[in-house]
Amino acid sequence: MERLGTLEVKHLQKRYRTRNDDLTVLDDINLTVQPGEFISIIGSSGCGKTTFLRLVVGLEKGYEGEILLDGQKLNGPSLKRGVVFQDHRLLPWFSIEKNVGLGLKHPKSAESRKTIQEHLELVGLKGFEKHYPHQLSGGMSQRAAIARALVNRPEILLLDEPLGALDALTRMYMHQELERIWKQEGITMIMITHDVDEAIVLSDKIVVMSSRPGTIKKIIPVPLARPRDRASYDFVKIKEEVLEEFQLHTDYPFTYTI
Amino acid sequence: MKIHVFFSRLLGLLIPLFLVASWHYLSVHEVVPTTLLPLPSVLFDTWWDMQKSGELLLNMKMSLLRVGGGFLVGASVGFLLGTVMGVWKPVELYLYPVFNFFRQVPVVAWIPFLLIWLGIGEWFKIVFISCGAIIPMALKTFEGIRGVPTSYLEVVRAFEYGKFRMFRTVILPSALPSILTGLRISLSEAWMLVIGAELVAAGEGIGNVMIIARRLFQTDVVLVGVVVIAVTGFIMDKLLDLLETRFLGWRRIQNVQ
Amino acid sequence: MNKLISIIMTLVLGVVTLVTVPAYAEEKVVRIGFPGATTSRPQSGLGWGYVQAKHLFDEEFKKDGWTIDYNYIAAAGPGVNEGLANNSLDFGFHGDLPVLAARSNGLKIKALGAVRGGTSHLLVPTNSHIKTIKDLKGKRVGVSVGTWTHALLLKVLQDNGMTIKDLKVINTSGTAFETSLATGDIEAGFGSLSLIRRGVAREIWSTVGKHVRYQNTNTFVVREEFLRKHPDIVKRLVKVFVKGFYQASLNKNETLKFNTRTGTALADLIEENAGQSIKYLTSPKLDGQVTKQYKDSLALFKENGLIRRNFDPEAELYDRSYLDAALKELKLENHWPDYDSNGNPIKK
């Protein structure tokens, strides 16, 4: 059986019409993501990467061109695509358990309970079922959000700067976790990030976008063995290649160095 | 720390105590005639007499029944109104201007009209109280629903939630603090209006006790009425406060943090 | 904190000043309050109607700069009491229940004279099935609480072995009474002849032609403080009052005619006052008829919980000295006989 989760984007264009302006946010985006691939989209603010992600999730409507998942044109949100936002967006009035179960049709059934339990274990939150979001740290909350997005076993997981709000150390720990989850679930992941190191650590391919209008400038493959060593020569090489696209060099790094 | 909190709570009693003391002084020395301002101790005796005779409880029961009826009807209608306006934009466009128009009318201004339509019977009171209870409830429900963060709605939209499930899981819990505030304002409004309605015309009820006492020149009974109304209102508000703590536990802890 | 206390003190002093200052305002005005619930004119008392129509008070006081201020109080007797309590009225004119309730609750007033003969009618809607007082059991009855008709209802119920608890009492008066009767919110109540004339209501009982104890016996009361400060004014006022009543007592038809100026049709006045001598109706004396009626009323009110403190009206309420002085000065000591509790003159 062929693995599901192929995303094909063809000549995607997104325009916002205002009263006296016609703003093109995305223009001629062409991208194919294979099942099980980890893709990072990187670009400066305003390059439309979040709009792209929201289009794929189905939260944003109206576009030209095609977005196909396993050959099927997208029409609104679907349980086949999970999403993790930058802010964890856990509902504060529900326990972690209930939050994780939000995507399930019958969250109270025995089967659902088992699924929730499995996913809490997957993200390392076993024992926090009855806790409320405000009792969790930022990293734990984001892990809960990932569990919530994965609980339906979607074909694609879309992550909108999921680690952007975390501190540097937690972030590095989360890189390991994310990679582990990705491997374990064998799921397609598309992540938006600002962080070049993060993109290189996690991705198979890095999509570099330019802004106004948002277009794909370059797709850089990352053919490094995992787990990746941030200090290795190849790693730095790829980093330079990415930064080149922004006319930046490692002399003026905007990412964290440790 | 705890002691400090205790004493700062006591500070709130200082002014009432001072007022009662001045009141006592003014009455005892007849600076103000006792026919206008009876002694606090007389008030206490009067209250005890009314309590013993069962007069107070009987009338209180009547008033509370009316409040209950009017509040139940008013708050339910207000909740529904606020909900449909909050959830469906077209409904808001149709209803909100009308709602806003009626909101400008002080409820007491309806009295003459309601009296013509409904007379002075129980229907008048229930409808009158409901009219007052609807407004804050509808408004607060509407505001609460309008204030539901889009970010939460997107989470469940991504999960293909229908309107009803979205309402139950996100809209209602998120709007609940505002709805409970509406409930509180609504109830205190209802409590004020029942007295108003009974002052217009009634056979029984605490407002009626006061109006009869006024006509029989029993200033002390009138004042006992005022105190009883205040205490009852206070207790009702505290009860809703407990309800709030019960339902919004997550919010309080969150705020503390 | 000190600032706070001084603010509160200022507020308290402000309130005290507001409450007490009107008492010290020295104006040459005599303010008389009338219960005017239905017509905003005095409803009963032929002598009063005469005195007012002839402007007798105004004539007497014009010369030395005093004016008479007539206030028609929509809230009736209870409203007059409030006016006396908050010093916006000096004299009042009201029935047994408001006067006795006020004095019982400590309002410092003295009764100077009597104004007799008020009438009322127990009305039901024209199409009502109620025929007798006994039929009122369990019915919604409109009562202008605290007025003499409230007291009258108690008396009438007592005669029929009933109490107010047998009815559903609804406090209403004036036009509210009329509309409520029309809408059926109340099924009976005391009202004026005019409602029958207009076809709104039918009467099942009336004070006309009944024992005098059912009639409204008003007293003319004065605030004790005013009495202390201006005994001369009170004296002159009572004198004019007696003089007017004397003139009114001379010709019944003439007096009735004068009373139409207070807003009641002549035919109604004739009907209401039929069978009673003009002398009785105009007698200002606080005689046996008044004292017996008030004594009985006190007991009845106490029994029904309308007053809580019993008192001796002879000691606390009546002050006959001004009336006696006026009668003596006008040489009218023998013009009116004393009437007994049945309204019959006592032969000397």
XYZ file of N, CA, C and O in Angstrom, chain C residues 60-164:
420
model
N -58.694 87.075 56.097
C -58.277 87.347 57.463
C -56.781 87.679 57.536
O -56.381 88.570 58.258
N -55.972 86.975 56.751
C -54.525 87.104 56.935
C -53.857 88.051 55.945
O -52.685 88.370 56.097
N -54.594 88.474 54.954
C -54.022 89.334 53.930
C -53.407 90.597 54.543
O -52.304 91.011 54.203
N -54.146 91.157 55.503
C -53.765 92.470 56.027
C -52.391 92.490 56.705
O -51.693 93.497 56.637
N -51.959 91.397 57.321
C -50.630 91.454 57.928
C -49.604 90.554 57.228
O -48.677 90.040 57.833
N -49.805 90.369 55.940
C -48.755 89.759 55.124
C -48.634 88.246 55.187
O -47.710 87.682 54.617
N -49.526 87.566 55.882
C -49.477 86.108 55.906
C -50.273 85.566 54.722
O -51.326 86.088 54.390
N -49.723 84.549 54.106
C -50.491 83.923 53.027
C -50.851 82.495 53.422
O -50.161 81.855 54.223
N -51.936 82.021 52.831
C -52.363 80.644 53.077
C -52.034 79.830 51.839
O -52.372 80.211 50.723
N -51.352 78.743 52.089
C -50.914 77.898 50.984
C -51.676 76.577 51.059
O -51.484 75.793 51.982
N -52.580 76.361 50.101
C -53.371 75.124 50.100
C -52.655 74.054 49.288
O -52.297 74.287 48.142
N -52.432 72.912 49.900
C -51.756 71.813 49.188
C -52.694 70.620 49.073
O -53.209 70.139 50.077
N -52.898 70.176 47.841
C -53.749 69.003 47.643
C -52.847 67.795 47.457
O -52.104 67.717 46.492
N -52.889 66.921 48.432
C -51.921 65.826 48.466
C -52.520 64.576 47.817
O -53.463 63.987 48.336
N -51.940 64.179 46.683
C -52.471 63.034 45.940
C -52.391 61.756 46.768
O -53.210 60.862 46.624
N -51.394 61.677 47.632
C -51.243 60.463 48.443
C -52.205 60.456 49.629
O -52.081 59.630 50.527
N -53.171 61.393 49.638
C -54.228 61.461 50.646
C -53.680 61.612 52.062
O -52.581 62.139 52.249
N -54.466 61.133 53.040
C -54.094 61.310 54.441
C -52.657 60.933 54.760
O -51.932 61.702 55.389
N -52.195 59.753 54.317
C -50.800 59.380 54.584
C -49.812 60.412 54.024
O -48.779 60.683 54.639
N -50.155 60.999 52.890
C -49.296 62.023 52.301
C -49.287 63.287 53.150
O -48.246 63.937 53.294
N -50.431 63.612 53.720
C -50.496 64.762 54.618
C -49.581 64.522 55.821
O -48.838 65.408 56.232
N -49.627 63.302 56.346
C -48.743 62.959 57.472
C -47.278 63.185 57.131
O -46.520 63.727 57.926
N -46.896 62.756 55.945
C -45.498 62.928 55.545
C -45.140 64.401 55.461
O -44.054 64.814 55.875
N -46.068 65.191 54.936
C -45.840 66.634 54.851
C -45.647 67.248 56.226
O -44.784 68.106 56.432
N -46.458 66.779 57.184
C -46.330 67.302 58.553
C -45.007 66.839 59.169
O -44.364 67.592 59.898
N -44.614 65.610 58.836
C -43.388 65.058 59.421
C -42.159 65.769 58.885
O -41.210 66.028 59.627
N -42.139 66.091 57.586
C -40.941 66.729 57.057
C -41.077 68.248 56.965
O -40.346 68.904 56.217
N -42.003 68.783 57.736
C -42.154 70.234 57.884
C -42.535 70.978 56.614
O -42.256 72.164 56.484
N -43.131 70.280 55.659
C -43.577 71.030 54.492
C -45.049 71.430 54.622
O -45.580 72.133 53.786
N -45.698 70.963 55.697
C -47.070 71.377 55.994
C -47.146 71.788 57.464
O -46.404 71.267 58.293
N -48.046 72.738 57.754
C -48.250 73.146 59.150
C -49.565 72.585 59.684
O -49.658 72.199 60.836
N -50.572 72.592 58.807
C -51.870 72.075 59.202
C -52.264 70.921 58.281
O -51.880 70.900 57.113
N -53.021 70.012 58.867
C -53.514 68.917 58.057
C -54.986 68.716 58.339
O -55.542 69.242 59.312
N -55.568 67.940 57.501
C -57.005 67.763 57.565
C -57.229 66.359 57.074
O -57.156 66.095 55.887
N -57.351 65.423 57.999
C -57.520 64.045 57.531
C -58.260 63.134 58.491
O -58.559 63.499 59.618
N -58.580 61.959 58.015
C -59.488 61.036 58.683
C -58.892 60.276 59.855
O -57.724 60.464 60.217
N -59.708 59.398 60.415
C -59.310 58.736 61.654
C -58.043 57.901 61.524
O -57.133 58.018 62.333
N -57.954 57.086 60.471
C -56.773 56.215 60.370
C -55.469 56.997 60.207
O -54.528 56.777 60.966
N -55.402 57.934 59.259
C -54.118 58.655 59.138
C -53.754 59.442 60.396
O -52.578 59.436 60.796
N -54.715 60.075 61.024
C -54.412 60.864 62.218
C -53.939 59.964 63.357
O -52.909 60.217 63.991
N -54.669 58.873 63.578
C -54.320 57.994 64.701
C -53.014 57.241 64.446
O -52.200 57.071 65.349
N -52.799 56.834 63.182
C -51.555 56.131 62.862
C -50.364 57.056 63.066
O -49.327 56.653 63.603
N -50.522 58.302 62.641
C -49.426 59.260 62.774
C -49.088 59.487 64.246
O -47.928 59.407 64.652
N -50.114 59.737 65.046
C -49.869 60.021 66.469
C -49.305 58.772 67.160
O -48.404 58.869 67.991
N -49.826 57.626 66.790
C -49.349 56.382 67.389
C -47.871 56.159 67.091
O -47.127 55.630 67.903
N -47.429 56.601 65.916
C -46.028 56.429 65.544
C -45.173 57.627 65.932
O -44.045 57.750 65.469
N -45.748 58.519 66.742
C -44.920 59.568 67.323
C -44.900 60.885 66.572
O -44.090 61.756 66.886
N -45.761 61.062 65.577
C -45.808 62.364 64.899
C -46.443 63.384 65.849
O -47.537 63.164 66.365
N -45.731 64.486 66.091
C -46.190 65.449 67.102
C -47.210 66.407 66.489
O -46.855 67.422 65.892
N -48.484 66.041 66.631
C -49.569 66.876 66.125
C -50.657 66.994 67.178
O -50.760 66.164 68.092
N -51.465 68.043 67.054
C -52.629 68.216 67.929
C -53.861 68.410 67.066
O -53.798 69.087 66.031
N -54.969 67.785 67.493
C -56.223 67.949 66.772
C -56.971 69.130 67.369
O -57.211 69.170 68.573
N -57.331 70.097 66.518
C -57.948 71.331 67.009
C -59.457 71.328 66.860
O -60.167 71.985 67.609
N -59.964 70.606 65.878
C -61.405 70.591 65.660
C -61.784 69.467 64.728
O -60.920 68.776 64.184
N -63.101 69.301 64.538
C -63.580 68.186 63.717
C -64.221 68.685 62.432
O -64.737 69.798 62.380
N -64.154 67.855 61.422
C -64.822 68.137 60.150
C -65.538 66.859 59.756
O -64.923 65.865 59.427
N -66.856 66.899 59.845
C -67.613 65.639 59.740
C -68.240 65.366 58.388
O -68.304 66.228 57.530
N -68.747 64.162 58.312
C -69.738 63.856 57.275
C -69.221 63.320 55.971
O -69.940 63.310 54.977
N -67.981 62.840 55.920
C -67.475 62.277 54.658
C -68.180 60.985 54.294
O -68.488 60.171 55.160
N -68.427 60.816 53.010
C -69.147 59.629 52.565
C -68.310 58.827 51.575
O -67.371 59.344 50.991
N -68.677 57.576 51.429
C -68.023 56.755 50.409
C -68.937 55.605 50.011
O -69.910 55.302 50.709
N -68.585 54.972 48.880
C -69.430 53.926 48.323
C -68.585 52.703 48.013
O -67.515 52.837 47.440
N -69.091 51.549 48.411
C -68.375 50.308 48.103
C -68.798 49.865 46.700
O -69.965 49.546 46.465
N -67.856 49.905 45.785
C -68.175 49.722 44.369
C -67.666 48.398 43.823
O -66.633 47.879 44.256
N -68.394 47.876 42.852
C -67.935 46.726 42.078
C -68.177 47.090 40.611
O -68.998 47.952 40.318
N -67.456 46.438 39.700
C -67.712 46.737 38.286
C -69.171 46.463 37.945
O -69.800 45.578 38.536
N -69.694 47.196 36.996
C -71.114 47.114 36.663
C -71.563 45.679 36.407
O -72.640 45.276 36.815
N -70.708 44.897 35.759
C -71.107 43.530 35.386
C -70.705 42.474 36.417
O -70.751 41.285 36.135
N -70.317 42.910 37.604
C -69.836 41.971 38.618
C -70.976 41.153 39.225
O -72.133 41.580 39.234
N -70.613 39.953 39.695
C -71.625 39.116 40.347
C -71.712 39.397 41.844
O -72.567 38.858 42.525
N -70.792 40.216 42.335
C -70.766 40.498 43.764
C -71.981 41.338 44.144
O -72.262 42.365 43.517
N -72.718 40.850 45.173
C -73.932 41.573 45.553
C -73.858 42.093 46.982
O -74.369 43.151 47.299
N -73.232 41.290 47.851
C -73.163 41.701 49.248
C -71.703 41.723 49.699
O -70.814 41.261 48.989
N -71.538 42.251 50.916
C -70.184 42.323 51.458
C -69.622 40.915 51.679
O -68.433 40.677 51.469
N -70.477 39.996 52.039
C -70.020 38.611 52.258
C -69.444 37.994 50.989
O -68.565 37.134 51.028
N -69.948 38.455 49.819
C -69.442 37.950 48.533
C -67.987 38.346 48.285
O -67.352 37.844 47.368
N -67.499 39.284 49.088
C -66.134 39.775 48.864
C -65.072 38.764 49.280
O -63.895 38.927 48.953
N -65.495 37.739 49.991
C -64.541 36.751 50.497
C -63.637 36.224 49.376
O -64.102 35.775 48.338
N -62.331 36.340 49.602
C -61.350 35.829 48.629
C -61.153 36.701 47.407
O -60.377 36.364 46.520
N -61.877 37.824 47.358
C -61.784 38.681 46.174
C -60.653 39.704 46.308
O -60.198 40.025 47.400
N -60.217 40.187 45.141
C -59.189 41.235 45.133
C -59.861 42.589 45.350
O -60.636 43.040 44.509
N -59.560 43.173 46.493
C -60.213 44.430 46.838
C -59.180 45.548 46.868
O -58.142 45.443 47.506
N -59.481 46.603 46.131
C -58.588 47.757 46.106
C -58.798 48.607 47.348
O -59.927 48.943 47.698
N -57.721 48.888 48.037
C -57.809 49.684 49.241
C -56.774 50.796 49.163
O -55.615 50.548 48.839
N -57.202 52.008 49.444
C -56.239 53.088 49.556
C -55.705 53.016 50.986
O -56.253 53.593 51.915
N -54.640 52.240 51.132
C -54.135 51.888 52.463
C -53.783 53.134 53.265
O -53.202 54.082 52.743
N -54.199 53.127 54.525
C -53.845 54.225 55.415
C -54.832 55.383 55.397
O -54.641 56.353 56.106
N -55.858 55.275 54.563
C -56.853 56.357 54.542
C -58.108 55.911 55.298
O -58.219 54.760 55.714
N -59.053 56.832 55.439
C -60.239 56.492 56.222
C -61.065 55.397 55.584
O -61.756 54.658 56.282
N -61.010 55.261 54.230
C -61.790 54.176 53.610
C -61.193 52.810 53.944
O -61.902 51.809 53.972
N -59.901 52.767 54.200
C -59.261 51.547 54.687
C -59.891 51.162 56.029
O -60.286 50.009 56.256
N -60.009 52.186 56.891
C -60.639 51.962 58.194
C -62.097 51.553 58.030
O -62.594 50.653 58.719
N -62.751 52.200 57.084
C -64.165 51.911 56.831
C -64.357 50.454 56.415
O -65.280 49.778 56.867
N -63.452 49.983 55.573
C -63.529 48.598 55.124
C -63.435 47.648 56.321
O -64.187 46.670 56.419
N -62.516 47.961 57.253
C -62.374 47.124 58.454
C -63.689 47.070 59.228
O -64.117 46.006 59.687
N -64.327 48.242 59.374
C -65.586 48.295 60.132
C -66.666 47.465 59.461
O -67.376 46.683 60.100
N -66.788 47.642 58.161
C -67.828 46.949 57.414
C -67.592 45.433 57.442
O -68.522 44.651 57.603
N -66.333 45.031 57.339
C -66.009 43.605 57.400
C -66.332 43.047 58.776
O -66.903 41.959 58.903
N -65.975 43.835 59.802
C -66.230 43.408 61.171
C -67.733 43.143 61.375
O -68.104 42.130 61.971
N -68.561 44.020 60.843
C -70.012 43.844 60.948
C -70.464 42.529 60.337
O -71.459 41.945 60.739
N -69.729 42.078 59.318
C -70.123 40.867 58.616
C -69.329 39.644 59.068
O -69.266 38.634 58.367
N -68.674 39.796 60.227
C -67.921 38.670 60.786
C -66.697 38.296 59.973
O -66.258 37.151 59.968
N -66.157 39.274 59.236
C -64.976 38.985 58.429
C -63.817 39.897 58.866
O -64.030 40.859 59.609
N -62.644 39.544 58.398
C -61.518 40.458 58.609
C -60.849 40.695 57.258
O -61.192 40.064 56.262
N -59.881 41.595 57.291
C -59.179 41.949 56.057
C -58.440 40.746 55.476
O -58.165 40.682 54.287
